[in-house]
Each structure stands twice: as structure tokens, then as C-alpha cells.
Short mmCIF file of C-alpha atoms and ligand atoms in Angstrom, two decimals:
data_model
loop_
_atom_site.label_atom_id
_atom_site.label_comp_id
_atom_site.label_asym_id
_atom_site.label_seq_id
_atom_site.Cartn_x
_atom_site.Cartn_y
_atom_site.Cartn_z
CA MET A 1 -49.18 -18.65 16.43
CA LYS A 2 -52.99 -18.66 16.92
CA ASP A 3 -55.39 -21.48 16.03
CA GLU A 4 -58.97 -20.93 14.84
CA GLN A 5 -60.20 -20.60 18.46
CA GLY A 6 -57.63 -17.88 19.11
CA ARG A 7 -55.52 -20.17 21.29
CA VAL A 8 -51.85 -19.40 21.10
CA ARG A 9 -48.84 -21.69 20.55
CA SER A 10 -45.69 -20.28 22.13
CA TRP A 11 -43.32 -23.22 21.55
CA THR A 12 -41.59 -24.62 18.51
CA LEU A 13 -42.69 -28.00 17.21
CA GLU A 14 -39.19 -28.70 15.90
CA PRO A 15 -36.61 -27.92 18.59
CA SER A 16 -33.06 -28.66 17.53
CA LYS A 17 -30.89 -31.24 19.27
CA ALA A 18 -28.50 -29.52 21.64
CA ARG A 19 -24.76 -29.85 21.07
CA TYR A 20 -24.35 -30.04 24.87
CA THR A 21 -25.07 -33.37 26.58
CA PRO A 22 -26.49 -32.90 30.09
CA PRO A 23 -25.19 -35.21 32.83
CA PRO A 24 -27.24 -38.32 33.70
CA GLY A 25 -30.23 -37.44 35.88
CA ALA A 26 -30.49 -33.79 34.72
CA VAL A 27 -33.65 -32.01 35.86
CA ASP A 28 -35.68 -29.44 33.95
CA ALA A 29 -36.71 -27.54 37.11
CA HIS A 30 -38.99 -25.00 35.47
CA CYS A 31 -41.57 -26.06 32.93
CA HIS A 32 -45.35 -26.07 32.64
CA VAL A 33 -48.21 -28.03 31.12
CA PHE A 34 -51.26 -26.46 29.47
CA GLY A 35 -54.35 -28.67 29.68
CA PRO A 36 -55.32 -30.60 27.71
CA ALA A 37 -58.12 -28.08 28.09
CA ALA A 38 -60.89 -30.61 27.36
CA ALA A 39 -59.92 -32.39 30.59
CA PHE A 40 -58.40 -29.47 32.50
CA PRO A 41 -60.10 -26.21 31.47
CA PHE A 42 -58.31 -22.90 31.93
CA SER A 43 -59.25 -20.57 34.77
CA ALA A 44 -61.96 -17.94 34.17
CA LYS A 45 -59.27 -15.42 35.22
CA ALA A 46 -56.62 -16.71 32.76
CA LYS A 47 -54.70 -13.87 31.08
CA TYR A 48 -53.76 -16.01 28.08
CA GLN A 49 -55.37 -18.92 26.23
CA PRO A 50 -52.69 -21.33 25.08
CA GLN A 51 -53.02 -24.37 22.86
CA ASP A 52 -52.75 -27.71 24.63
CA ALA A 53 -49.23 -28.58 25.77
CA GLY A 54 -49.79 -31.73 27.78
CA PRO A 55 -47.47 -34.13 29.57
CA GLU A 56 -46.79 -36.35 26.55
CA ALA A 57 -45.31 -33.41 24.63
CA LEU A 58 -43.34 -32.31 27.70
CA PHE A 59 -41.84 -35.76 28.21
CA ALA A 60 -41.01 -36.09 24.50
CA LEU A 61 -39.09 -32.81 24.75
CA ARG A 62 -37.36 -34.02 27.94
CA ASP A 63 -36.09 -37.10 26.11
CA HIS A 64 -35.18 -35.14 22.97
CA LEU A 65 -33.03 -32.75 25.03
CA GLY A 66 -31.32 -35.52 27.02
CA LEU A 67 -32.96 -34.57 30.33
CA ALA A 68 -34.23 -37.05 32.91
CA ARG A 69 -36.81 -35.32 35.11
CA ASN A 70 -39.19 -32.35 35.24
CA VAL A 71 -40.48 -29.95 37.85
CA ILE A 72 -43.88 -28.83 36.57
CA VAL A 73 -44.78 -25.37 37.80
CA GLN A 74 -48.48 -24.53 37.80
CA ALA A 75 -49.02 -21.80 35.20
CA SER A 76 -51.34 -18.86 35.91
CA CYS A 77 -53.73 -19.86 33.11
CA HIS A 78 -54.83 -22.79 35.31
CA GLY A 79 -55.47 -20.59 38.33
CA THR A 80 -55.60 -22.52 41.61
CA ASP A 81 -56.91 -25.76 40.09
CA ASN A 82 -53.78 -27.91 39.99
CA GLY A 83 -55.41 -30.77 38.08
CA ALA A 84 -53.29 -30.40 34.94
CA THR A 85 -50.06 -30.24 36.94
CA LEU A 86 -51.04 -33.29 39.03
CA ASN A 87 -51.99 -35.16 35.84
CA GLY A 88 -48.54 -34.43 34.41
CA ILE A 89 -46.83 -35.70 37.56
CA ALA A 90 -49.03 -38.82 37.64
CA LYS A 91 -48.15 -39.64 34.03
CA SER A 92 -44.41 -39.20 34.55
CA ALA A 93 -43.56 -42.58 36.10
CA ARG A 94 -42.08 -40.77 39.13
CA ARG A 95 -39.90 -38.56 36.94
CA ALA A 96 -41.79 -35.33 37.65
CA ARG A 97 -42.68 -33.34 40.72
CA GLY A 98 -44.52 -30.07 40.91
CA VAL A 99 -45.12 -26.62 42.32
CA ALA A 100 -48.75 -25.65 42.93
CA VAL A 101 -50.67 -22.40 43.03
CA VAL A 102 -53.22 -22.52 45.84
CA ASP A 103 -56.17 -20.56 47.13
CA PRO A 104 -54.96 -19.23 50.51
CA ALA A 105 -58.10 -20.76 52.06
CA ILE A 106 -56.95 -24.27 51.07
CA SER A 107 -57.49 -26.94 53.75
CA ASP A 108 -54.71 -28.97 55.33
CA ALA A 109 -56.32 -32.11 53.89
CA GLU A 110 -56.06 -30.63 50.38
CA LEU A 111 -52.41 -29.71 50.97
CA ASP A 112 -51.82 -33.33 52.01
CA ARG A 113 -53.49 -34.49 48.80
CA LEU A 114 -51.19 -32.25 46.75
CA HIS A 115 -48.19 -33.71 48.59
CA GLN A 116 -49.36 -37.23 47.76
CA GLY A 117 -49.63 -36.10 44.13
CA GLY A 118 -45.99 -34.99 44.06
CA ILE A 119 -46.26 -31.26 44.83
CA ARG A 120 -43.28 -29.93 46.80
CA GLY A 121 -43.79 -26.17 46.72
CA VAL A 122 -46.24 -23.29 46.26
CA ARG A 123 -45.80 -20.44 43.80
CA PHE A 124 -46.56 -16.80 44.60
CA ASN A 125 -46.88 -14.78 41.40
CA PHE A 126 -46.53 -10.98 41.59
CA LEU A 127 -46.72 -10.17 37.86
CA LYS A 128 -49.68 -7.85 37.34
CA ARG A 129 -50.07 -8.94 33.72
CA LEU A 130 -50.58 -12.54 34.93
CA VAL A 131 -52.62 -12.30 38.15
CA ASP A 132 -55.25 -9.93 39.57
CA ASP A 133 -53.88 -9.82 43.09
CA ALA A 134 -50.99 -11.05 45.23
CA PRO A 135 -52.08 -10.84 48.89
CA LYS A 136 -48.84 -10.85 50.90
CA GLU A 137 -50.41 -11.56 54.34
CA LYS A 138 -52.37 -14.51 52.97
CA PHE A 139 -49.27 -15.80 51.16
CA LEU A 140 -47.32 -15.63 54.42
CA ASP A 141 -50.02 -17.66 56.10
CA VAL A 142 -49.74 -20.30 53.34
CA ALA A 143 -45.95 -20.30 53.74
CA ARG A 144 -46.33 -20.98 57.48
CA ARG A 145 -48.80 -23.79 56.82
CA ILE A 146 -46.67 -25.67 54.28
CA ARG A 147 -43.69 -25.82 56.61
CA ARG A 148 -44.83 -29.12 58.14
CA LEU A 149 -44.70 -30.69 54.66
CA GLY A 150 -41.08 -29.71 54.04
CA TRP A 151 -42.08 -27.59 51.04
CA HIS A 152 -40.59 -24.34 49.76
CA VAL A 153 -42.11 -21.32 48.02
CA VAL A 154 -41.39 -20.15 44.48
CA VAL A 155 -41.75 -16.40 44.02
CA TYR A 156 -42.11 -14.66 40.67
CA PHE A 157 -41.57 -10.89 40.45
CA GLU A 158 -39.79 -8.41 38.21
CA ALA A 159 -36.72 -6.33 39.08
CA ASP A 160 -38.61 -3.06 39.56
CA ILE A 161 -40.29 -4.32 42.78
CA ILE A 162 -37.32 -6.07 44.39
CA ASP A 163 -37.08 -3.55 47.25
CA GLU A 164 -40.79 -3.80 47.96
CA MET A 165 -40.37 -7.60 48.10
CA ARG A 166 -37.56 -7.66 50.69
CA PRO A 167 -39.64 -7.54 53.94
CA PHE A 168 -42.08 -10.10 52.55
CA LEU A 169 -39.30 -12.47 51.55
CA ALA A 170 -37.54 -12.00 54.90
CA ALA A 171 -40.72 -13.12 56.70
CA ILE A 172 -41.12 -16.41 54.80
CA PRO A 173 -40.32 -19.32 57.15
CA VAL A 174 -39.43 -21.91 54.47
CA PRO A 175 -36.82 -21.99 51.68
CA ILE A 176 -37.47 -19.62 48.77
CA VAL A 177 -36.81 -20.03 45.05
CA ILE A 178 -36.93 -16.89 42.91
CA ASP A 179 -38.05 -17.40 39.32
CA HIS A 180 -35.72 -16.14 36.59
CA MET A 181 -33.53 -14.19 39.08
CA GLY A 182 -36.34 -11.67 39.53
CA ARG A 183 -36.03 -10.74 35.84
CA PRO A 184 -32.96 -8.49 35.84
CA ASP A 185 -32.03 -6.30 32.88
CA VAL A 186 -29.11 -8.47 31.72
CA ALA A 187 -27.91 -5.72 29.35
CA GLN A 188 -26.64 -3.94 32.49
CA GLY A 189 -24.02 -6.70 32.85
CA PRO A 190 -23.00 -8.77 35.88
CA ASP A 191 -22.27 -5.72 38.04
CA GLY A 192 -25.23 -3.59 36.97
CA PRO A 193 -27.82 -2.33 39.47
CA ASP A 194 -30.30 -5.19 38.89
CA MET A 195 -27.74 -7.96 39.45
CA ARG A 196 -26.26 -6.15 42.45
CA ALA A 197 -29.72 -5.83 44.01
CA PHE A 198 -30.41 -9.49 43.33
CA ARG A 199 -27.11 -10.60 44.85
CA SER A 200 -27.92 -8.67 48.01
CA LEU A 201 -31.14 -10.69 48.21
CA LEU A 202 -29.20 -13.95 47.83
CA ASP A 203 -26.83 -12.76 50.54
CA SER A 204 -29.72 -11.95 52.89
CA ARG A 205 -30.45 -15.61 53.65
CA GLY A 206 -28.74 -18.91 52.90
CA ASP A 207 -31.94 -20.72 51.94
CA LEU A 208 -32.85 -18.40 49.06
CA TRP A 209 -32.30 -20.06 45.68
CA THR A 210 -32.88 -18.94 42.14
CA LYS A 211 -33.56 -20.26 38.66
CA VAL A 212 -30.98 -19.13 36.12
CA THR A 213 -33.58 -19.44 33.42
CA CYS A 214 -35.15 -17.65 30.47
CA PRO A 215 -32.44 -16.13 28.29
CA ASP A 216 -35.26 -15.83 25.76
CA ARG A 217 -37.24 -13.55 28.09
CA LEU A 218 -34.31 -11.61 29.53
CA ASP A 219 -31.94 -11.03 26.62
CA ALA A 220 -33.45 -8.64 24.09
CA ASN A 221 -30.71 -9.47 21.57
CA GLY A 222 -31.86 -13.09 21.33
CA PRO A 223 -29.59 -16.05 20.51
CA PRO A 224 -26.79 -16.68 21.25
CA TYR A 225 -27.82 -14.73 24.38
CA GLU A 226 -24.45 -13.07 24.99
CA ASP A 227 -25.78 -10.54 27.53
CA PHE A 228 -27.56 -13.26 29.48
CA VAL A 229 -24.43 -15.41 29.63
CA ALA A 230 -22.22 -12.49 30.70
CA ALA A 231 -24.61 -11.46 33.48
CA VAL A 232 -25.55 -14.92 34.76
CA ARG A 233 -22.32 -16.94 34.64
CA PRO A 234 -20.76 -15.11 37.63
CA LEU A 235 -23.94 -15.78 39.61
CA VAL A 236 -23.70 -19.53 38.95
CA GLU A 237 -20.02 -19.48 39.89
CA ASP A 238 -20.63 -17.53 43.13
CA TYR A 239 -23.80 -19.36 44.29
CA PRO A 240 -23.26 -22.86 42.86
CA ASP A 241 -25.38 -24.65 45.48
CA ARG A 242 -28.46 -22.44 45.14
CA VAL A 243 -29.13 -22.32 41.42
CA LEU A 244 -31.60 -24.31 39.33
CA TRP A 245 -32.06 -24.53 35.58
CA GLY A 246 -35.13 -25.12 33.42
CA THR A 247 -36.46 -24.78 29.90
CA ASP A 248 -39.61 -22.78 30.79
CA TRP A 249 -41.36 -24.86 28.10
CA PRO A 250 -43.99 -24.18 26.67
CA HIS A 251 -42.73 -20.60 27.12
CA PRO A 252 -46.00 -18.89 28.14
CA ASN A 253 -46.66 -15.64 26.29
CA MET A 254 -43.57 -15.91 24.06
CA GLU A 255 -45.54 -16.38 20.85
CA SER A 256 -43.82 -13.54 19.00
CA ASN A 257 -40.35 -14.71 20.04
CA ILE A 258 -40.51 -18.49 20.29
CA PRO A 259 -37.22 -19.93 21.52
CA ASN A 260 -35.52 -23.05 20.23
CA ASP A 261 -35.26 -25.42 23.20
CA GLY A 262 -32.06 -27.01 21.89
CA ALA A 263 -30.42 -23.57 21.84
CA LEU A 264 -31.55 -23.01 25.44
CA VAL A 265 -29.79 -26.23 26.49
CA ASP A 266 -26.65 -25.01 24.74
CA VAL A 267 -26.60 -22.00 27.08
CA ILE A 268 -25.96 -24.33 30.05
CA PRO A 269 -22.20 -24.93 29.59
CA ARG A 270 -21.70 -21.21 28.98
CA ILE A 271 -23.25 -20.21 32.33
CA ALA A 272 -21.94 -23.29 34.19
CA PRO A 273 -18.55 -23.85 32.55
CA THR A 274 -17.25 -26.85 34.53
CA PRO A 275 -18.66 -30.38 34.88
CA GLU A 276 -18.96 -29.82 38.64
CA LEU A 277 -21.03 -26.64 38.22
CA GLN A 278 -23.19 -28.40 35.64
CA ARG A 279 -23.79 -31.36 37.96
CA LYS A 280 -24.83 -29.06 40.81
CA LEU A 281 -27.08 -26.93 38.59
CA LEU A 282 -28.79 -29.79 36.80
CA VAL A 283 -28.73 -32.69 39.25
CA ASP A 284 -27.61 -32.13 42.86
CA ASN A 285 -29.48 -28.89 43.53
CA PRO A 286 -32.89 -29.80 42.08
CA MET A 287 -32.69 -33.26 43.64
CA ARG A 288 -32.17 -31.69 47.09
CA LEU A 289 -35.29 -29.57 46.69
CA TYR A 290 -37.61 -31.95 44.85
CA TRP A 291 -36.44 -35.52 45.52
CA PRO A 292 -34.69 -35.16 48.91
CA GLU A 293 -35.49 -38.77 49.80
CA GLU A 294 -33.12 -39.90 47.00
CA CYS A 295 -30.21 -37.72 48.13
O1 NQM B 1 -43.68 -19.19 33.63
C1 NQM B 1 -42.97 -18.27 33.27
O2 NQM B 1 -41.78 -18.47 33.30
C2 NQM B 1 -43.44 -17.02 32.82
C3 NQM B 1 -44.65 -16.54 32.51
C4 NQM B 1 -45.93 -17.22 32.67
C5 NQM B 1 -46.23 -17.65 34.04
O3 NQM B 1 -45.41 -17.61 34.91
C6 NQM B 1 -47.58 -18.11 34.38
O4 NQM B 1 -48.46 -18.09 33.53
O5 NQM B 1 -47.76 -18.51 35.52
C7 NQM B 1 -44.63 -15.20 31.96
O6 NQM B 1 -43.70 -14.43 32.27
O7 NQM B 1 -45.55 -14.86 31.18
#
């Protein structure tokens, strides 16, 4: 959905109410804000130009879906200027924290400023359609430098480069969160090659977590996302303490296949079928990573 300036809307303005009620304190651990661009312009290197999706809209969605908190992940369209993400956190009344994208040359003083602003991790994005380069040695240096802050790294890559990623991931000295399970082909099922490869990554270190997110991106058949549920539910059952969930709102680059956020919430009890699994996925796990002082 493009406006007259060619800026794209990739989210629905009328998400349904979910049938599923999340437990009190549930965290949307993967979402973004776009702008508002008048205050927080997009990067000159941005690969997409979205319409504004600011914190007010994010928090209205949070309340509509029965969620309590957000983890705002810096989107590539804002480059390494984390102003929009920090603005979202600042407006959240302590109900949001964030993950930044940083220039590897960032100073320690600037990292401290991000920590004060509620940032608790750094994202390394390896998707060629989103970023021009992903310098592994420089990323490793950043990972070493954020250790003193108690942060983790969030890594985004697709299933075809998982083997290339293994030595890099093994060298990271802080906890790791993999976005969207490294984007497996869920049509292969829970025991297909992509899920097997991803499980071997989870088994390679106990502090590697993942987000069981984005049925809309991963399941070509769309709602009710049967393939996604079949492939992901065993992962949630086998790694219950290392999984996170999020909406991925405002669904960057999904303009031709905009998901209904209420339907995404209704996937939760199908991948986490017991109240205990749901509490870990939505509350205990994200709180340990993002609000450890409250645990
Ligand atoms: O955020 C996501 O889940 C996915 C994205 C966008 C993104 O990561 C970014 O812009 O930084 C994608 O696959 O286009």
C-alpha cells in the first residue's frame, strides 16, 4: 500500500482481536518503529521507505492484543541512528526496551548512552536485500565490547547461510538470539533439513536463543499457518527456556501479504500448547533477557 510519496504501509489498520488471551505481563519481543520520519529520517542506505509507524501506534496495538511490553528492534531503514528506537522506549513508560544497530566504530560513551536509553542488545543483519555489508570481524569486536553491559546480540540470517554462520556464532562471547529461527523452510516439516540444521545450532551452546516468529514470512500457505505450527511447535516444546515470541509489527516489506496481528497472536497457543510453555515464551524468557532486574 503506497502513499503519494511512494512510502509503503505493510501493516493492517484494523487488526482483529485475538481469541487467545496472553498471560499478564506478556512481551512482544520483536517489533519495530518507523519514524516518524519528520523527526527521525530514514537512512540514506535504506532499502525500503515505509510510512510512519511510530510508538503511539505500536502501543495501541500492544493494548489491543492484550500484551504488556515491547522489545523494539532497530529496523534497517533507520541504519545506525537509533533515535527512533530510543524515542519509542522513552515514550513507553518503562514498558519497552530495545535492540540497536550500531556503527562498529561506536564509542564506549555512546554505548553507555544507549544502555541508559533502554537498549539491551545489538543486531547483526546478514540479509543482502536489507544491508550492504555485514563485517564479521567488526561485529565480533562489537560483541566483545558490549559484554561489560550485560547485553546480547540478535543475529538475522536466512537458512541458506547457516553453515557459513557457525564459526562466527561460536566466537560470540555473549548470549545470542537468532531472528525467526534463521528463516527455515517450514514446508519441510519439523524434521526437515532446515529445522535439523537449526536444532544443531541450538545444541551447540546453551546461551543461544531464538524467536519463534513470523508465520507470515515463513509459511507460504498463509493463515492458519499449518506448516509453521507443525514445524515450530516441537521446537518450543524441546527448547522452552530459549524461545521468544513477537509480532514483527509493522511487518517490514510485507506490503503484498499484510498479516492480521490478531491472527498472529492466535498462533501462540498452537505452538506453545500449555499455560506453562506460554508463560515461558511470553513472560519468563523475555523478562530474563530484557528486564533481568525484575526477575
Ligand atoms: O524485521 C524483520 O523481521 C524483517 C525484515 C526487516 C528487517 O529486519 C529490517 O529492516 O531490519 C525483513 O525480513 O525484511
